[in-house]
Amino acid sequence: MKGALIGCGFFAQNQLHAWSGIEGADIVALCDQDGTRLSDTAERFAIARTYRDAAAMLEAEQLDFVDIATTVPSHRPLVEMAAAAGLDVICQKPFAATMADARAMVEAVESAGRVLMVHENFRWQSAVRRAIETVREGAIGAPFFGRISFRSGYDVFSGQPYLAEGERFIIEDLGIHILDIARAFFGDVERLSAATKRVNPQIRGEDVATMLLQHSQGASSVVDCSYATRRQPETFPQTLLEIDGSEGTLRLDAGYRLTVQTKGGESIADVEPPLLPWAEKPWHNIQESVSIIQRHFVDCIAAGREPETSGRDNLKTLALVEAAYRSAATGQTVRPADL
Ligand code: NAD
Ligand code: 89V
């Protein structure tokens, strides 16, 4: 498969490293409006064909897919352009700023008969995935409670300055991943309530969010996120888990320690992800998940399957984000299905 990547910024570098290691897919062209970022990235990854304009690139290149690694304002025009060109699409999270934009993008790619996957990679982190598979296999019986927690004081603003500028911050940028993990464990959400806070006076949006989810299949989960938590060990960017089931419990603790306890005893495993040759700590769990999700995209296309984190699936995660902001603003419990 021949692909092009649009948006050669901070995170796209990980995506390009990951593509280099995936058989069956090659990035043959790059696009960025910023000439310096474009030429630096083209040189780093030895990609000769470069464009400042995405429409010109889609016109000139013979492609099978595009990987959109820009921030949210450009997602809808770029996804619709790719759909009109008849291409399969991967688009970074947050997929859209509104449910209407998200639905329009899903519709555009489905009408073109192509595959749309959102780069929602946290559920693909190998430690998180191992925990999800353990629960799905029934190791702790029927799950009835979960706490999915991401708390850190790491300075994310130096690498991603736009995170300090938006009216929305932690739920839209990070909570979206953690809410998606809650869905991966417990399924659809019937009702959600949320409380938010801004602790850091240097930023515009909220940097703390605490959410309570009632899932349709009966479990309750607490999803808590903070970028205002100064503690040791600093766990960025680990998601910590506590899942209770009818037959036992599972915990993913700091340092990638996975504990499963049942009547039959206790198992403890070190599930720290490998440090890929191009990766660096502490980002290595996220970087590994980029390789895993991009391989999933290629495998799904080869097999004619819908990706687990497809555009259509992501509508449900985005609805949780919208529900959380609405609940925090109104003090009401919100039904995501109403959004
Ligand atoms: P960035 O600002 O560093 O890079 C975005 C690039 O896109 C810029 O170079 C910009 O010039 C380019 N761009 C914007 N609109 C364009 C257009 N229409 N055509 C061509 N180029 C265009 O942003 P980033 O930090 O790399 O984040 C990009 C996306 O990745 C965001 O949505 C962010 O939330 C997401 N992200 C995801 C993860 C993850 O783990 N999944 C981690 C970090 C960032
Ligand atoms: O994964 C992300 O979306 C990043 C970060 C980990 C910093 O929140 O933006």
CSV table of C-alpha atoms and ligand atoms in Angstrom, one decimal:
chain,number,residue,atom,x,y,z
A,1,MET,CA,0.0,0.0,0.0
A,2,LYS,CA,1.2,3.4,-0.9
A,3,GLY,CA,0.5,6.2,1.6
A,4,ALA,CA,1.1,9.9,2.2
A,5,LEU,CA,1.3,11.6,5.6
A,6,ILE,CA,-0.2,15.0,6.1
A,7,GLY,CA,1.1,17.1,9.0
A,8,CYS,CA,4.8,16.7,9.8
A,9,GLY,CA,4.7,18.0,13.4
A,10,PHE,CA,5.6,16.8,16.9
A,11,PHE,CA,3.7,13.5,16.8
A,12,ALA,CA,4.0,12.6,13.1
A,13,GLN,CA,7.7,11.7,13.7
A,14,ASN,CA,6.5,8.7,15.7
A,15,GLN,CA,4.1,7.7,13.0
A,16,LEU,CA,6.8,7.9,10.3
A,17,HIS,CA,9.2,5.8,12.4
A,18,ALA,CA,6.5,3.3,12.9
A,19,TRP,CA,5.6,3.2,9.2
A,20,SER,CA,9.3,2.4,8.4
A,21,GLY,CA,8.9,-0.9,10.4
A,22,ILE,CA,5.6,-2.0,8.9
A,23,GLU,CA,5.7,-4.4,6.0
A,24,GLY,CA,3.1,-3.9,3.3
A,25,ALA,CA,2.8,-0.1,3.6
A,26,ASP,CA,5.2,2.7,2.4
A,27,ILE,CA,4.9,6.4,2.9
A,28,VAL,CA,5.8,7.8,-0.5
A,29,ALA,CA,4.9,11.5,0.0
A,30,LEU,CA,4.7,14.1,2.7
A,31,CYS,CA,2.6,17.3,3.1
A,32,ASP,CA,2.8,20.2,5.5
A,33,GLN,CA,1.9,23.8,5.2
A,34,ASP,CA,5.1,24.7,7.1
A,35,GLY,CA,8.1,24.4,4.7
A,36,THR,CA,10.7,23.9,7.4
A,37,ARG,CA,8.9,21.1,9.1
A,38,LEU,CA,8.2,19.5,5.8
A,39,SER,CA,11.8,19.6,4.5
A,40,ASP,CA,13.3,18.6,7.9
A,41,THR,CA,11.0,15.6,8.1
A,42,ALA,CA,11.5,14.7,4.4
A,43,GLU,CA,15.3,14.6,5.0
A,44,ARG,CA,15.0,12.7,8.3
A,45,PHE,CA,12.9,9.9,6.6
A,46,ALA,CA,14.4,10.1,3.1
A,47,ILE,CA,11.0,10.8,1.5
A,48,ALA,CA,11.6,12.7,-1.8
A,49,ARG,CA,8.1,13.8,-2.8
A,50,THR,CA,6.9,16.8,-0.7
A,51,TYR,CA,3.9,19.1,-0.9
A,52,ARG,CA,2.8,22.3,0.9
A,53,ASP,CA,-0.8,21.7,-0.3
A,54,ALA,CA,-2.8,18.5,0.4
A,55,ALA,CA,-5.1,18.9,-2.6
A,56,ALA,CA,-2.1,19.2,-4.9
A,57,MET,CA,-0.6,16.1,-3.4
A,58,LEU,CA,-3.7,14.0,-3.8
A,59,GLU,CA,-4.0,15.2,-7.4
A,60,ALA,CA,-0.4,14.4,-8.3
A,61,GLU,CA,0.2,11.1,-6.4
A,62,GLN,CA,-1.1,7.6,-7.0
A,63,LEU,CA,-2.0,6.6,-3.4
A,64,ASP,CA,-3.9,3.9,-1.5
A,65,PHE,CA,-4.2,5.8,1.8
A,66,VAL,CA,-3.5,8.9,3.8
A,67,ASP,CA,-2.3,9.3,7.3
A,68,ILE,CA,-3.6,12.6,8.7
A,69,ALA,CA,-1.4,13.8,11.6
A,70,THR,CA,-2.6,17.4,11.9
A,71,THR,CA,-4.5,19.0,14.8
A,72,VAL,CA,-8.3,18.9,14.8
A,73,PRO,CA,-9.3,22.1,12.8
A,74,SER,CA,-8.0,20.6,9.5
A,75,HIS,CA,-9.4,17.0,10.0
A,76,ARG,CA,-12.8,17.4,8.3
A,77,PRO,CA,-11.5,19.1,5.1
A,78,LEU,CA,-8.6,16.7,4.8
A,79,VAL,CA,-10.7,13.6,5.5
A,80,GLU,CA,-13.4,14.7,3.0
A,81,MET,CA,-10.7,15.4,0.4
A,82,ALA,CA,-9.2,12.0,0.9
A,83,ALA,CA,-12.7,10.4,0.7
A,84,ALA,CA,-13.3,12.2,-2.6
A,85,ALA,CA,-10.0,10.9,-3.9
A,86,GLY,CA,-11.1,7.3,-3.0
A,87,LEU,CA,-8.5,6.6,-0.4
A,88,ASP,CA,-8.4,4.7,2.9
A,89,VAL,CA,-7.8,7.1,5.8
A,90,ILE,CA,-6.2,7.2,9.2
A,91,CYS,CA,-6.9,10.4,11.2
A,92,GLN,CA,-5.4,11.5,14.5
A,93,LYS,CA,-7.5,12.1,17.6
A,94,PRO,CA,-9.3,14.1,18.7
A,95,PHE,CA,-11.1,13.2,15.5
A,96,ALA,CA,-13.4,16.2,15.5
A,97,ALA,CA,-14.4,19.3,17.4
A,98,THR,CA,-18.1,18.5,17.1
A,99,MET,CA,-20.3,15.4,16.6
A,100,ALA,CA,-21.6,16.9,13.4
A,101,ASP,CA,-18.1,17.0,11.9
A,102,ALA,CA,-17.3,13.5,13.1
A,103,ARG,CA,-20.5,12.1,11.6
A,104,ALA,CA,-19.9,13.9,8.3
A,105,MET,CA,-16.4,12.4,8.0
A,106,VAL,CA,-17.6,8.9,8.7
A,107,GLU,CA,-20.4,9.3,6.1
A,108,ALA,CA,-17.9,10.7,3.5
A,109,VAL,CA,-15.4,7.8,3.8
A,110,GLU,CA,-18.2,5.1,4.1
A,111,SER,CA,-19.9,6.5,1.0
A,112,ALA,CA,-16.6,6.2,-0.9
A,113,GLY,CA,-16.5,2.6,0.2
A,114,ARG,CA,-13.1,3.0,2.0
A,115,VAL,CA,-11.8,2.4,5.4
A,116,LEU,CA,-11.5,5.1,8.1
A,117,MET,CA,-9.6,4.5,11.3
A,118,VAL,CA,-9.0,7.0,14.1
A,119,HIS,CA,-5.5,6.9,15.5
A,120,GLU,CA,-6.9,6.2,19.0
A,121,ASN,CA,-3.9,4.4,20.2
A,122,PHE,CA,-4.1,4.2,24.0
A,123,ARG,CA,-6.2,1.0,24.0
A,124,TRP,CA,-3.4,-0.5,21.8
A,125,GLN,CA,-0.6,0.1,24.3
A,126,SER,CA,0.7,-3.4,25.0
A,127,ALA,CA,0.3,-3.2,28.8
A,128,VAL,CA,-3.2,-1.9,28.6
A,129,ARG,CA,-4.0,-4.4,25.8
A,130,ARG,CA,-2.8,-7.3,28.0
A,131,ALA,CA,-5.2,-6.1,30.8
A,132,ILE,CA,-8.1,-5.8,28.3
A,133,GLU,CA,-7.5,-9.3,26.9
A,134,THR,CA,-7.2,-10.7,30.4
A,135,VAL,CA,-10.6,-9.3,31.3
A,136,ARG,CA,-12.2,-10.2,28.0
A,137,GLU,CA,-11.0,-13.8,28.5
A,138,GLY,CA,-13.0,-14.0,31.7
A,139,ALA,CA,-10.0,-14.2,34.1
A,140,ILE,CA,-11.7,-12.2,36.8
A,141,GLY,CA,-15.3,-13.2,35.9
A,142,ALA,CA,-17.9,-10.5,35.1
A,143,PRO,CA,-16.4,-7.1,35.6
A,144,PHE,CA,-18.5,-4.7,37.7
A,145,PHE,CA,-16.2,-1.8,38.6
A,146,GLY,CA,-13.2,-0.1,37.0
A,147,ARG,CA,-11.0,2.8,37.8
A,148,ILE,CA,-9.0,4.1,34.8
A,149,SER,CA,-6.6,6.7,35.9
A,150,PHE,CA,-4.1,9.0,34.4
A,151,ARG,CA,-2.5,11.5,36.8
A,152,SER,CA,0.7,13.4,36.1
A,153,GLY,CA,2.6,16.7,36.5
A,154,TYR,CA,4.6,16.2,33.3
A,155,ASP,CA,5.1,19.4,31.1
A,156,VAL,CA,3.2,18.5,28.0
A,157,PHE,CA,3.0,22.1,26.9
A,158,SER,CA,6.7,22.4,25.8
A,159,GLY,CA,6.2,19.7,23.0
A,160,GLN,CA,2.6,20.6,22.3
A,161,PRO,CA,2.1,24.4,22.9
A,162,TYR,CA,-1.4,24.4,21.5
A,163,LEU,CA,-2.6,22.3,24.5
A,164,ALA,CA,-2.2,25.5,26.7
A,165,GLU,CA,-4.3,27.6,24.3
A,166,GLY,CA,-7.6,25.9,23.8
A,167,GLU,CA,-10.7,26.5,25.8
A,168,ARG,CA,-10.8,22.7,26.2
A,169,PHE,CA,-7.8,20.8,27.4
A,170,ILE,CA,-7.5,17.6,29.3
A,171,ILE,CA,-10.8,15.8,28.4
A,172,GLU,CA,-10.4,16.6,24.7
A,173,ASP,CA,-6.7,15.7,24.5
A,174,LEU,CA,-6.1,13.0,27.0
A,175,GLY,CA,-9.4,12.1,28.6
A,176,ILE,CA,-10.5,11.0,25.2
A,177,HIS,CA,-7.9,8.2,25.3
A,178,ILE,CA,-8.9,7.2,28.9
A,179,LEU,CA,-12.6,7.2,28.1
A,180,ASP,CA,-11.8,5.0,25.1
A,181,ILE,CA,-10.1,2.5,27.4
A,182,ALA,CA,-13.1,2.5,29.6
A,183,ARG,CA,-15.2,1.6,26.5
A,184,ALA,CA,-12.7,-1.2,25.6
A,185,PHE,CA,-13.2,-2.8,29.0
A,186,PHE,CA,-16.9,-2.2,29.7
A,187,GLY,CA,-18.7,-1.3,26.5
A,188,ASP,CA,-21.2,1.4,25.7
A,189,VAL,CA,-22.1,4.1,28.2
A,190,GLU,CA,-25.6,4.8,29.4
A,191,ARG,CA,-25.0,7.9,31.6
A,192,LEU,CA,-22.0,10.0,32.5
A,193,SER,CA,-21.3,12.8,35.0
A,194,ALA,CA,-18.2,14.8,35.3
A,195,ALA,CA,-16.4,17.5,37.4
A,196,THR,CA,-13.5,19.6,36.0
A,197,LYS,CA,-11.0,22.1,37.3
A,198,ARG,CA,-8.2,24.3,36.1
A,199,VAL,CA,-5.3,24.2,38.6
A,200,ASN,CA,-2.5,25.6,36.3
A,201,PRO,CA,-3.1,29.3,35.9
A,202,GLN,CA,-0.9,29.5,32.8
A,203,ILE,CA,-3.3,27.5,30.6
A,204,ARG,CA,-6.8,28.2,29.3
A,205,GLY,CA,-8.6,24.9,29.6
A,206,GLU,CA,-9.3,22.4,32.4
A,207,ASP,CA,-6.3,20.3,33.6
A,208,VAL,CA,-8.3,18.0,36.0
A,209,ALA,CA,-11.3,15.9,35.2
A,210,THR,CA,-13.1,13.2,37.2
A,211,MET,CA,-15.8,11.3,35.4
A,212,LEU,CA,-18.3,8.6,36.5
A,213,LEU,CA,-19.7,6.3,33.8
A,214,GLN,CA,-22.6,3.9,34.0
A,215,HIS,CA,-22.2,1.3,31.3
A,216,SER,CA,-25.1,-0.4,29.5
A,217,GLN,CA,-23.9,-3.9,30.5
A,218,GLY,CA,-24.0,-3.0,34.2
A,219,ALA,CA,-20.5,-2.0,35.2
A,220,SER,CA,-19.6,1.4,36.7
A,221,SER,CA,-16.3,3.1,36.0
A,222,VAL,CA,-14.4,6.1,37.3
A,223,VAL,CA,-12.2,7.8,34.7
A,224,ASP,CA,-9.9,10.3,36.4
A,225,CYS,CA,-7.3,12.5,34.6
A,226,SER,CA,-5.0,15.2,35.8
A,227,TYR,CA,-2.0,17.1,34.5
A,228,ALA,CA,-1.7,19.0,37.9
A,229,THR,CA,-0.6,16.0,40.0
A,230,ARG,CA,2.9,16.4,41.4
A,231,ARG,CA,3.9,13.0,42.9
A,232,GLN,CA,6.6,10.4,42.8
A,233,PRO,CA,7.0,8.2,41.0
A,234,GLU,CA,5.9,10.5,38.1
A,235,THR,CA,4.0,8.0,36.0
A,236,PHE,CA,3.6,9.9,32.7
A,237,PRO,CA,2.3,8.6,30.3
A,238,GLN,CA,1.1,5.5,32.1
A,239,THR,CA,-2.6,4.7,32.5
A,240,LEU,CA,-3.2,2.9,35.8
A,241,LEU,CA,-6.1,0.4,36.1
A,242,GLU,CA,-8.1,-1.3,38.8
A,243,ILE,CA,-10.8,-3.7,37.7
A,244,ASP,CA,-13.1,-5.7,40.0
A,245,GLY,CA,-14.9,-8.7,38.7
A,246,SER,CA,-17.2,-11.4,40.1
A,247,GLU,CA,-14.3,-13.8,40.4
A,248,GLY,CA,-11.3,-11.6,41.1
A,249,THR,CA,-9.4,-8.3,40.5
A,250,LEU,CA,-6.9,-6.9,38.1
A,251,ARG,CA,-4.6,-4.0,38.7
A,252,LEU,CA,-2.1,-2.3,36.4
A,253,ASP,CA,0.1,-0.3,38.8
A,254,ALA,CA,2.9,2.2,38.3
A,255,GLY,CA,5.9,0.7,36.5
A,256,TYR,CA,3.8,-1.6,34.3
A,257,ARG,CA,3.1,-4.2,37.0
A,258,LEU,CA,0.1,-6.3,36.2
A,259,THR,CA,-1.5,-8.1,39.1
A,260,VAL,CA,-4.4,-10.6,38.8
A,261,GLN,CA,-5.9,-12.0,42.0
A,262,THR,CA,-8.6,-14.7,42.1
A,263,LYS,CA,-9.7,-17.5,44.4
A,264,GLY,CA,-7.0,-19.6,42.8
A,265,GLY,CA,-4.1,-17.3,43.8
A,266,GLU,CA,-2.2,-14.3,42.5
A,267,SER,CA,-0.1,-13.7,39.4
A,268,ILE,CA,2.2,-10.7,39.0
A,269,ALA,CA,3.7,-9.8,35.6
A,270,ASP,CA,6.1,-7.2,34.4
A,271,VAL,CA,4.4,-5.9,31.3
A,272,GLU,CA,6.7,-2.9,30.5
A,273,PRO,CA,6.7,-2.4,26.7
A,274,PRO,CA,9.9,-2.9,24.7
A,275,LEU,CA,11.9,0.2,23.9
A,276,LEU,CA,11.8,0.3,20.1
A,277,PRO,CA,15.1,1.4,18.5
A,278,TRP,CA,13.7,4.8,17.7
A,279,ALA,CA,11.7,5.3,20.9
A,280,GLU,CA,12.7,7.0,24.1
A,281,LYS,CA,11.4,6.8,27.7
A,282,PRO,CA,9.0,7.8,29.1
A,283,TRP,CA,7.1,7.9,25.7
A,284,HIS,CA,7.9,4.3,24.8
A,285,ASN,CA,4.5,2.9,25.7
A,286,ILE,CA,2.8,5.4,23.4
A,287,GLN,CA,5.4,5.0,20.7
A,288,GLU,CA,5.0,1.2,20.7
A,289,SER,CA,1.2,1.6,20.4
A,290,VAL,CA,1.7,3.8,17.3
A,291,SER,CA,3.3,0.8,15.6
A,292,ILE,CA,0.6,-1.6,16.8
A,293,ILE,CA,-2.3,0.6,15.7
A,294,GLN,CA,-0.8,1.3,12.3
A,295,ARG,CA,-0.2,-2.4,11.7
A,296,HIS,CA,-3.8,-3.0,12.8
A,297,PHE,CA,-4.9,-0.6,10.0
A,298,VAL,CA,-2.8,-2.5,7.4
A,299,ASP,CA,-4.0,-5.9,8.6
A,300,CYS,CA,-7.7,-4.8,8.6
A,301,ILE,CA,-7.5,-3.5,5.0
A,302,ALA,CA,-5.7,-6.7,3.9
A,303,ALA,CA,-8.5,-8.8,5.6
A,304,GLY,CA,-11.4,-6.6,4.6
A,305,ARG,CA,-12.3,-6.0,8.3
A,306,GLU,CA,-13.3,-2.8,10.0
A,307,PRO,CA,-10.6,-1.6,12.4
A,308,GLU,CA,-11.5,-1.8,16.1
A,309,THR,CA,-10.9,1.9,16.5
A,310,SER,CA,-12.8,2.8,13.2
A,311,GLY,CA,-14.3,6.3,12.6
A,312,ARG,CA,-17.7,4.8,13.3
A,313,ASP,CA,-16.5,3.3,16.6
A,314,ASN,CA,-14.9,6.6,17.6
A,315,LEU,CA,-18.2,8.4,17.4
A,316,LYS,CA,-19.0,6.7,20.7
A,317,THR,CA,-15.8,7.9,22.3
A,318,LEU,CA,-16.3,11.4,21.1
A,319,ALA,CA,-19.8,11.4,22.5
A,320,LEU,CA,-18.3,10.6,25.9
A,321,VAL,CA,-16.1,13.7,25.6
A,322,GLU,CA,-19.0,15.9,24.7
A,323,ALA,CA,-21.1,14.4,27.5
A,324,ALA,CA,-18.3,15.1,30.0
A,325,TYR,CA,-18.0,18.8,29.0
A,326,ARG,CA,-21.8,19.1,29.1
A,327,SER,CA,-22.1,17.5,32.5
A,328,ALA,CA,-19.3,19.6,33.9
A,329,ALA,CA,-20.9,22.8,32.6
A,330,THR,CA,-24.5,22.0,33.7
A,331,GLY,CA,-24.0,19.8,36.8
A,332,GLN,CA,-26.3,17.3,35.2
A,333,THR,CA,-25.9,13.6,34.3
A,334,VAL,CA,-25.8,13.2,30.5
A,335,ARG,CA,-26.8,10.4,28.2
A,336,PRO,CA,-24.2,10.2,25.4
A,337,ALA,CA,-26.8,8.6,23.1
A,338,ASP,CA,-28.7,12.0,23.2
A,339,LEU,CA,-25.7,13.8,21.7
B,1,NAD,P1,1.8,19.9,15.6
B,1,NAD,O1,1.2,21.2,15.6
B,1,NAD,O2,3.1,19.7,16.1
B,1,NAD,O3,1.8,19.3,14.1
B,1,NAD,C1,0.7,19.5,13.2
B,1,NAD,C2,1.3,19.8,11.8
B,1,NAD,O4,0.2,19.8,10.9
B,1,NAD,C3,2.0,21.2,11.7
B,1,NAD,O5,3.3,21.0,11.3
B,1,NAD,C4,1.1,22.0,10.8
B,1,NAD,O6,1.8,22.9,9.9
B,1,NAD,C5,0.5,20.9,9.9
B,1,NAD,N1,-0.8,21.2,9.3
B,1,NAD,C6,-1.9,21.7,9.9
B,1,NAD,N2,-2.9,21.8,9.0
B,1,NAD,C7,-2.4,21.4,7.8
B,1,NAD,C8,-3.0,21.2,6.5
B,1,NAD,N3,-4.3,21.6,6.3
B,1,NAD,N4,-2.2,20.7,5.5
B,1,NAD,C9,-0.9,20.4,5.8
B,1,NAD,N5,-0.4,20.5,7.0
B,1,NAD,C10,-1.1,21.0,8.0
B,1,NAD,O7,0.8,18.9,16.3
B,1,NAD,P2,1.1,17.5,17.0
B,1,NAD,O8,1.5,17.7,18.4
B,1,NAD,O9,2.0,16.7,16.1
B,1,NAD,O10,-0.4,16.9,17.0
B,1,NAD,C11,-1.0,16.4,15.9
B,1,NAD,C12,-2.2,15.6,16.3
B,1,NAD,O11,-1.8,14.4,16.9
B,1,NAD,C13,-3.2,16.3,17.3
B,1,NAD,O12,-4.5,16.1,16.9
B,1,NAD,C14,-2.8,15.6,18.6
B,1,NAD,O13,-3.9,15.5,19.5
B,1,NAD,C15,-2.4,14.3,18.2
B,1,NAD,N6,-1.5,13.6,19.1
B,1,NAD,C16,-1.8,12.3,19.4
B,1,NAD,C17,-1.0,11.6,20.2
B,1,NAD,C18,-1.4,10.1,20.5
B,1,NAD,O14,-0.8,9.4,21.3
B,1,NAD,N7,-2.3,9.6,19.7
B,1,NAD,C19,0.0,12.2,20.9
B,1,NAD,C20,0.3,13.5,20.6
B,1,NAD,C21,-0.5,14.2,19.7
B,2,89V,O1,-1.5,11.2,23.7
B,2,89V,C1,-1.8,12.4,23.5
B,2,89V,O2,-2.8,12.6,22.9
B,2,89V,C2,-0.9,13.5,24.0
B,2,89V,C3,-0.6,13.5,25.5
B,2,89V,C4,-0.1,12.2,26.0
B,2,89V,C5,0.4,14.6,25.8
B,2,89V,O3,-1.8,13.9,26.2
B,2,89V,O4,-1.4,14.7,23.6
